[in-house]
Amino acid sequence: MNIGNRVLDRLKKELSENEYNRYIKNLKYLEKSSRSDIAVFETNNILSAKWIKSKYADKLAHLFEIESGIKPQIIIEVKGKKAKSRKIMQSKREGSESTLLNPSFTFSTFVIGESNKLAYNVSEAVSKQPGQLYNPLFIYGGVGLGKTHLMQAIGNEQLNSGKSVIYNTFEQFMNRYTSHLRSKTMDRFRDYYRKCDILLIDDIQFISRKEQTQDEFFHTFNELHSLGKQIVITSDRAPKKIAGLVDRLKSRFEWGMLVSINPPELETKIAIIKKKSVVDGIRLSNEVINYLASKLGNNIRELEGTIIKLNAMSSLLRQPITLEFAKNSIQDYLNEKKESIEIDDIINTVAEELNIKPADIRSKKRATKIVEARRICIYLARNLTVNSMPQIAVYFGMKDHSAISHAMKKIESIIEENENLRVLIEEIQGKVETIKIK
């Protein structure tokens, strides 16, 4: 399969069946007419060509870049009407850097709720005045809550304004650093990162205890910041909680604005499902939407993926998505998820978040902090695993299931009154639920 067909296959997986059949099904990649910096497709008529060009060109270019590392100019021709000239300049916005930004990650496609409103507002402000407000911007929160979406929305805004934007995961930054270090071409590495207008670094938590890379990132940060260039960083935790992060980098990360994204509340999950279903042309009743929002986890990527799978099953079985159909369709998913999570996963995650030893949680110690951690573990074990109350009691060395029942009632009553504890538990739950996915 040539690269163009691989790209079309990738695109098919990201679109609803209706959208694919209506616009992309008849799109054909012209391998002989294409080259590394230009990708030529043909379709049936001029209206389709214009629509595909306006709506899907950026997405196609993005998928080409994922496949090959090169972001080409996308040409859409009408079948039987060869373009008069293909002397089209290589895709570039003057002064802009080729990136792996997802063109669908924009501010307009981000669903705003109480859990992410501050992060959204700050990100939008940064996109309007880069390098002047909140520099650096440090966004942190659990997996799948929208950090990367907001970061790339800033990047897309700036890319459209002709700015030079570099988006890297920290792993990509580190790999590039290691490669240049080995080949003794560090001048090229520094030139690449220090001449951009906007630097976006995703998942900075993996910088932990990597001393040489931390040192290089520190100097890159200083150079860009001194020139008034915008830096945006994401992490699954605040700088002070990144183990092995040197103090001078902690200090730099806290120079600008630290903003967290919390797990979405029920209303935001409902809004996300509604928006996803409208965009993908999936018909869901309010009854089904409310059920999915209440049963599915907080990971937005996982939430959207489940909706797509639900629609695919509906199409294959030729059945409408009723409440009963939705319940039956996701039941196996819910059971599998519970079966994959172990109590040890919960204890280790809670211990890391609260900075205590896992052994203390399993012990008989009665210190306030340890008792609270133990209750959180019991609460999550009951809700996220297949273990019964007697099984959980045995695990924690408690007398019988009544002790677990008492602990559950106690923490549920505390959660109702303590918003901070509720948010903490939701954050921990989100991290536990993604352990097996990673």
Coordinates of C-alpha atoms in Angstrom, one line a residue:
M1 CA 0.0 0.0 0.0
N2 CA 1.5 3.4 -1.0
I3 CA 1.7 6.3 1.4
G4 CA -1.4 8.1 0.0
N5 CA -3.6 5.0 0.5
R6 CA -2.2 4.6 4.0
V7 CA -3.2 8.2 4.7
L8 CA -6.7 7.7 3.3
D9 CA -7.0 4.5 5.5
R10 CA -6.0 6.6 8.6
L11 CA -8.5 9.3 7.7
K12 CA -11.3 6.7 7.3
K13 CA -10.8 5.6 10.9
E14 CA -11.2 9.2 12.1
L15 CA -14.4 9.9 10.3
S16 CA -18.0 8.7 10.7
E17 CA -19.2 6.3 8.0
N18 CA -21.6 8.9 6.6
E19 CA -18.9 11.6 6.3
Y20 CA -16.4 9.1 4.7
N21 CA -18.9 7.8 2.1
R22 CA -20.1 11.3 1.3
Y23 CA -16.7 13.0 0.8
I24 CA -13.7 10.8 0.9
K25 CA -14.7 7.4 -0.6
N26 CA -14.2 8.5 -4.2
L27 CA -10.9 10.4 -3.4
K28 CA -8.0 8.8 -5.3
Y29 CA -4.3 9.3 -4.6
L30 CA -2.2 9.9 -7.7
E31 CA 1.1 8.4 -6.8
K32 CA 2.8 9.2 -10.2
S33 CA 1.9 12.9 -10.0
S34 CA 2.9 13.3 -6.3
R35 CA 6.3 13.8 -4.7
S36 CA 7.6 14.1 -1.2
D37 CA 6.5 17.8 -0.8
I38 CA 3.3 17.6 -2.9
A39 CA 0.5 15.1 -2.6
V40 CA -2.0 15.0 -5.5
F41 CA -5.5 13.5 -5.2
E42 CA -8.4 13.4 -7.7
T43 CA -12.2 13.3 -7.1
N44 CA -15.4 13.3 -9.2
N45 CA -16.4 17.0 -9.5
I46 CA -15.4 20.5 -8.8
L47 CA -17.7 20.9 -5.8
S48 CA -16.3 17.9 -4.1
A49 CA -12.8 19.1 -4.9
K50 CA -13.4 22.5 -3.3
W51 CA -15.1 21.0 -0.2
I52 CA -12.4 18.4 0.4
K53 CA -9.7 21.1 -0.1
S54 CA -11.3 23.4 2.4
K55 CA -12.2 20.9 5.0
Y56 CA -9.7 18.0 4.8
A57 CA -6.5 19.4 3.3
D58 CA -4.9 20.3 6.7
K59 CA -5.9 16.9 8.1
L60 CA -4.5 15.0 5.1
A61 CA -1.2 17.0 5.3
H62 CA -1.0 16.2 9.0
L63 CA -1.5 12.4 8.4
F64 CA 1.2 12.5 5.7
E65 CA 3.6 14.1 8.2
I66 CA 2.8 11.3 10.7
E67 CA 3.6 8.7 8.0
S68 CA 6.7 10.3 6.5
G69 CA 7.8 13.2 8.6
I70 CA 7.1 15.6 5.7
K71 CA 4.1 17.9 5.5
P72 CA 3.2 18.2 1.8
Q73 CA 1.1 20.6 -0.2
I74 CA -2.3 19.0 -0.8
I75 CA -3.6 19.2 -4.4
I76 CA -7.2 18.1 -5.2
E77 CA -7.9 17.7 -8.9
V78 CA -11.1 16.9 -10.7
K79 CA -11.1 13.5 -12.5
G80 CA -10.4 14.0 -16.2
K81 CA -9.4 17.6 -15.8
K82 CA -5.6 17.6 -15.2
A83 CA -4.4 20.8 -13.5
K84 CA -2.9 23.3 -16.0
S85 CA 0.1 23.6 -13.8
R86 CA 1.5 21.8 -10.8
K87 CA 4.2 24.5 -10.2
I88 CA 2.9 25.0 -6.7
M89 CA 5.4 26.0 -4.1
Q90 CA 6.3 23.6 -1.4
S91 CA 3.8 23.9 1.5
K92 CA 5.0 26.6 3.8
R93 CA 3.7 29.5 5.7
E94 CA 6.5 32.0 5.6
G95 CA 8.5 31.8 8.8
S96 CA 6.5 28.8 10.1
E97 CA 8.0 25.5 11.1
S98 CA 6.7 22.1 10.0
T99 CA 5.0 20.5 13.0
L100 CA 2.9 17.6 14.0
L101 CA 0.0 19.8 15.1
N102 CA -3.4 18.3 14.7
P103 CA -5.5 20.8 12.7
S104 CA -8.7 19.7 14.5
F105 CA -7.3 20.8 17.8
T106 CA -8.6 24.4 17.9
F107 CA -10.3 26.6 20.5
S108 CA -13.6 26.3 18.6
T109 CA -13.6 22.4 19.0
F110 CA -12.8 22.5 22.7
V111 CA -15.7 21.8 25.0
I112 CA -15.6 24.2 28.0
G113 CA -16.8 23.3 31.4
E114 CA -16.1 24.3 35.0
S115 CA -13.3 21.8 35.2
N116 CA -11.3 23.4 32.3
K117 CA -12.6 26.9 32.0
L118 CA -9.6 28.6 33.6
A119 CA -7.2 26.6 31.4
Y120 CA -9.2 27.5 28.3
N121 CA -9.3 31.2 29.1
V122 CA -5.6 31.4 29.9
S123 CA -4.6 29.5 26.8
E124 CA -6.8 31.7 24.6
A125 CA -5.2 34.8 26.1
V126 CA -1.7 33.4 25.4
S127 CA -2.7 32.7 21.8
K128 CA -3.6 36.4 21.4
Q129 CA -0.5 37.8 23.1
P130 CA 2.2 35.2 22.9
G131 CA 5.3 36.0 24.9
Q132 CA 3.6 38.8 26.7
L133 CA 1.2 37.1 29.0
Y134 CA 1.8 34.0 31.1
N135 CA 5.2 32.9 29.9
P136 CA 5.7 30.1 30.3
L137 CA 2.2 28.6 30.4
F138 CA 2.3 25.3 32.3
I139 CA -0.9 23.2 32.0
Y140 CA -1.2 20.1 34.2
G141 CA -3.8 17.4 34.8
G142 CA -4.6 13.8 34.3
V143 CA -4.4 11.8 31.0
G144 CA -7.0 12.6 28.3
L145 CA -8.4 15.8 29.9
G146 CA -7.6 18.2 27.1
K147 CA -4.1 19.5 27.8
T148 CA -2.7 18.6 24.4
H149 CA -5.8 20.0 22.7
L150 CA -5.3 23.4 24.3
M151 CA -1.6 23.5 23.7
Q152 CA -2.0 22.6 20.0
A153 CA -4.9 25.1 19.7
I154 CA -2.4 27.8 20.7
G155 CA 0.1 26.4 18.1
N156 CA -2.5 26.3 15.3
E157 CA -3.5 29.9 16.0
Q158 CA 0.1 31.0 15.8
L159 CA 0.9 28.9 12.8
N160 CA -2.0 30.5 10.9
S161 CA -0.5 33.9 11.8
G162 CA 2.7 32.9 10.1
K163 CA 4.7 32.3 13.3
S164 CA 7.3 29.6 13.7
V165 CA 5.9 26.9 15.9
I166 CA 7.6 23.7 17.2
Y167 CA 5.5 21.1 18.9
N168 CA 7.3 18.1 20.5
T169 CA 6.5 15.6 23.2
F170 CA 9.4 15.6 25.7
E171 CA 10.4 12.2 24.4
Q172 CA 10.9 13.6 20.9
F173 CA 12.9 16.5 22.4
M174 CA 15.1 14.0 24.3
N175 CA 15.5 11.7 21.3
R176 CA 16.6 14.6 19.1
Y177 CA 19.0 15.8 21.8
T178 CA 20.5 12.3 22.1
S179 CA 20.9 12.0 18.3
H180 CA 22.6 15.3 17.9
L181 CA 24.8 14.7 20.9
R182 CA 26.0 11.4 19.4
S183 CA 26.7 12.9 16.0
K184 CA 28.4 15.9 17.6
T185 CA 25.9 18.4 15.9
M186 CA 24.6 20.2 18.9
D187 CA 24.9 23.5 17.1
R188 CA 22.2 22.3 14.7
F189 CA 20.0 21.1 17.7
R190 CA 20.3 24.5 19.4
D191 CA 19.7 26.4 16.2
Y192 CA 16.5 24.4 15.6
Y193 CA 14.9 25.0 19.0
R194 CA 16.1 28.5 19.7
K195 CA 14.9 30.2 16.5
C196 CA 11.2 29.4 16.8
D197 CA 8.5 31.8 18.0
I198 CA 6.5 29.3 20.0
L199 CA 7.8 26.2 21.7
L200 CA 5.3 23.6 22.8
I201 CA 6.5 20.7 24.9
D202 CA 4.1 17.9 25.8
D203 CA 4.5 15.5 28.8
I204 CA 7.4 17.3 30.5
Q205 CA 7.1 14.9 33.5
F206 CA 9.3 12.5 31.6
I207 CA 12.2 14.9 32.2
S208 CA 12.4 13.4 35.7
R209 CA 16.0 12.6 36.7
K210 CA 17.4 13.1 33.1
E211 CA 20.2 15.4 34.2
Q212 CA 21.9 16.1 30.9
T213 CA 18.6 16.7 29.1
Q214 CA 17.4 18.9 31.9
D215 CA 20.5 21.0 31.6
E216 CA 20.0 21.5 27.8
F217 CA 16.3 22.2 28.2
F218 CA 17.2 24.8 30.9
H219 CA 19.4 26.7 28.5
T220 CA 16.9 26.4 25.6
F221 CA 14.2 27.8 28.0
N222 CA 16.3 30.7 29.1
E223 CA 17.3 31.7 25.5
L224 CA 13.7 31.7 24.3
H225 CA 12.3 33.4 27.3
S226 CA 14.9 36.2 27.2
L227 CA 13.9 36.8 23.5
G228 CA 10.2 37.1 24.5
K229 CA 9.3 33.8 22.7
Q230 CA 6.3 31.9 24.1
I231 CA 6.8 28.6 25.9
V232 CA 3.9 26.2 26.6
I233 CA 4.4 23.0 28.7
T234 CA 2.1 20.2 29.7
S235 CA 2.5 17.6 32.4
D236 CA 0.4 15.1 34.3
R237 CA 1.4 16.9 37.6
A238 CA 2.5 20.2 38.9
P239 CA 6.3 21.1 38.7
K240 CA 6.8 20.6 42.5
K241 CA 5.5 17.0 42.2
I242 CA 7.9 16.0 39.3
A243 CA 10.4 13.8 41.1
G244 CA 14.0 14.5 40.2
L245 CA 13.3 17.9 38.6
V246 CA 16.2 20.3 39.4
D247 CA 15.2 23.4 41.4
R248 CA 16.2 25.9 38.7
L249 CA 13.8 24.3 36.3
K250 CA 11.0 24.2 38.9
S251 CA 11.6 27.9 39.4
R252 CA 11.5 28.6 35.6
F253 CA 8.3 26.6 35.2
E254 CA 6.6 28.7 37.9
W255 CA 7.7 32.0 36.4
G256 CA 4.5 32.4 34.3
M257 CA 1.2 30.7 34.9
L258 CA 0.4 27.3 36.4
V259 CA -3.1 26.1 35.5
S260 CA -4.7 22.7 36.1
I261 CA -7.3 20.8 34.2
N262 CA -9.6 18.7 36.4
P263 CA -11.6 15.7 35.4
P264 CA -14.8 16.8 33.6
E265 CA -18.0 17.0 35.7
L266 CA -21.1 15.2 34.4
E267 CA -22.4 18.3 32.6
T268 CA -19.1 18.7 30.6
K269 CA -19.1 15.0 29.7
I270 CA -22.6 15.4 28.4
A271 CA -21.6 18.4 26.3
I272 CA -18.5 16.5 24.9
I273 CA -20.7 13.6 23.9
K274 CA -23.2 15.9 22.2
K275 CA -20.6 17.8 20.3
K276 CA -18.8 14.6 19.2
S277 CA -22.1 13.0 18.0
V278 CA -23.0 16.2 16.0
V279 CA -19.6 16.4 14.4
D280 CA -19.6 12.7 13.4
G281 CA -23.3 12.6 12.4
I282 CA -24.2 10.1 15.1
R283 CA -27.8 10.1 16.4
L284 CA -27.9 9.8 20.1
S285 CA -31.0 10.5 22.3
N286 CA -30.6 12.6 25.5
E287 CA -31.3 9.4 27.4
V288 CA -28.4 7.6 25.8
I289 CA -26.1 10.6 26.2
N290 CA -26.8 10.9 29.9
Y291 CA -26.2 7.2 30.4
L292 CA -22.9 7.2 28.6
A293 CA -21.7 10.3 30.5
S294 CA -22.6 8.7 33.9
K295 CA -21.0 5.3 33.1
L296 CA -17.9 6.1 31.1
G297 CA -14.7 7.4 32.7
N298 CA -13.1 10.9 32.7
N299 CA -10.6 10.3 29.8
I300 CA -12.0 12.4 27.0
R301 CA -10.1 10.5 24.3
E302 CA -11.5 7.2 25.6
L303 CA -15.0 8.8 25.9
E304 CA -14.9 9.8 22.2
G305 CA -13.5 6.5 21.1
T306 CA -16.3 4.6 22.8
I307 CA -18.9 6.7 21.0
I308 CA -17.2 5.9 17.6
K309 CA -17.2 2.2 18.5
L310 CA -20.8 2.4 19.5
N311 CA -21.8 3.9 16.2
A312 CA -19.8 1.3 14.3
M313 CA -21.6 -1.5 16.1
S314 CA -24.9 0.2 15.4
S315 CA -24.0 0.4 11.7
L316 CA -22.8 -3.2 11.5
L317 CA -25.8 -4.7 13.3
R318 CA -28.2 -2.3 11.6
Q319 CA -29.8 -1.3 14.8
P320 CA -30.6 2.1 16.2
I321 CA -28.6 3.3 19.3
T322 CA -31.3 2.9 21.9
L323 CA -30.6 3.0 25.7
E324 CA -30.8 -0.8 25.8
F325 CA -28.4 -1.1 22.8
A326 CA -26.0 1.3 24.5
K327 CA -26.1 -0.6 27.8
N328 CA -25.4 -4.0 26.1
S329 CA -22.7 -2.5 23.9
I330 CA -20.6 -1.0 26.6
Q331 CA -21.2 -3.6 29.3
D332 CA -18.3 -5.8 28.2
Y333 CA -16.1 -2.7 28.0
L334 CA -17.0 -1.8 31.6
N335 CA -16.4 -5.3 32.9
E336 CA -13.0 -5.6 31.1
K337 CA -12.0 -2.2 32.5
K338 CA -12.8 -3.3 36.1
E339 CA -11.0 -6.7 35.6
S340 CA -7.9 -4.9 34.3
I341 CA -7.5 -2.7 37.4
E342 CA -5.9 -4.2 40.5
I343 CA -5.9 -2.9 44.1
D344 CA -2.2 -2.6 44.0
D345 CA -2.6 -0.1 41.1
I346 CA -4.8 2.0 43.2
I347 CA -2.6 1.9 46.3
N348 CA 0.5 2.8 44.4
T349 CA -1.2 5.7 42.7
V350 CA -2.7 7.1 45.9
A351 CA 0.6 6.7 47.7
E352 CA 2.4 8.7 45.0
E353 CA -0.2 11.4 44.9
L354 CA -0.2 11.8 48.7
N355 CA 3.5 11.2 49.1
I356 CA 3.3 8.3 51.5
K357 CA 4.5 4.7 51.4
P358 CA 2.2 2.0 49.9
A359 CA 3.1 -0.2 52.9
D360 CA 1.7 2.4 55.3
I361 CA -1.7 2.3 53.5
R362 CA -1.8 -1.5 54.0
S363 CA -0.7 -1.2 57.7
K364 CA -2.7 -0.6 60.9
K365 CA -1.3 2.9 61.3
R366 CA -3.9 5.5 62.4
A367 CA -2.2 8.8 61.4
T368 CA -4.8 11.1 59.8
K369 CA -3.1 11.2 56.5
I370 CA -2.7 7.4 56.3
V371 CA -6.4 6.9 57.3
E372 CA -7.5 9.3 54.6
A373 CA -5.4 7.5 52.0
R374 CA -6.7 4.1 53.1
R375 CA -10.3 5.3 52.8
I376 CA -9.6 6.6 49.3
C377 CA -8.1 3.3 48.3
I378 CA -11.1 1.4 49.6
Y379 CA -13.5 3.7 47.9
L380 CA -11.7 3.3 44.5
A381 CA -11.2 -0.4 45.0
R382 CA -14.9 -0.9 45.4
N383 CA -15.8 1.3 42.4
L384 CA -13.0 0.4 40.0
T385 CA -12.3 -3.3 40.6
V386 CA -14.3 -6.5 40.5
N387 CA -13.4 -7.3 44.2
S388 CA -16.3 -7.8 46.6
M389 CA -16.4 -6.1 50.0
P390 CA -15.2 -9.3 51.8
Q391 CA -12.3 -9.6 49.4
I392 CA -11.3 -5.9 49.9
A393 CA -11.6 -6.4 53.7
V394 CA -9.1 -9.3 53.5
Y395 CA -6.7 -7.3 51.4
F396 CA -6.6 -4.4 53.9
G397 CA -6.6 -6.8 56.9
M398 CA -10.0 -5.6 58.2
K399 CA -12.4 -7.7 60.3
D400 CA -15.1 -8.2 57.7
H401 CA -17.2 -6.6 55.0
S402 CA -19.0 -4.3 57.5
A403 CA -15.7 -2.4 58.1
I404 CA -15.5 -1.8 54.3
S405 CA -19.1 -0.7 54.3
H406 CA -18.5 1.7 57.1
A407 CA -15.4 3.2 55.4
M408 CA -17.4 3.6 52.2
K409 CA -20.2 5.5 53.9
K410 CA -17.6 7.7 55.7
I411 CA -15.8 8.8 52.7
E412 CA -18.9 9.3 50.6
S413 CA -20.3 11.7 53.3
I414 CA -16.9 13.5 53.3
I415 CA -16.9 13.8 49.5
E416 CA -20.3 15.5 49.6
E417 CA -19.0 18.2 51.8
N418 CA -15.4 18.5 50.6
E419 CA -15.0 19.6 47.0
N420 CA -11.2 19.5 47.1
L421 CA -11.3 15.8 48.2
R422 CA -13.8 15.0 45.4
V423 CA -11.5 16.6 42.8
L424 CA -8.5 14.7 44.2
I425 CA -10.3 11.4 44.0
E426 CA -11.4 12.1 40.5
E427 CA -7.8 12.9 39.5
I428 CA -6.5 9.7 41.1
Q429 CA -9.3 7.7 39.4
G430 CA -8.3 9.1 36.0
K431 CA -4.7 8.1 36.5
V432 CA -5.6 4.6 37.7
E433 CA -7.9 4.1 34.7
T434 CA -5.1 4.9 32.3
I435 CA -2.4 2.6 33.9
K436 CA -3.4 -0.4 31.7
I437 CA -3.8 1.8 28.6
K438 CA -0.2 3.0 28.9

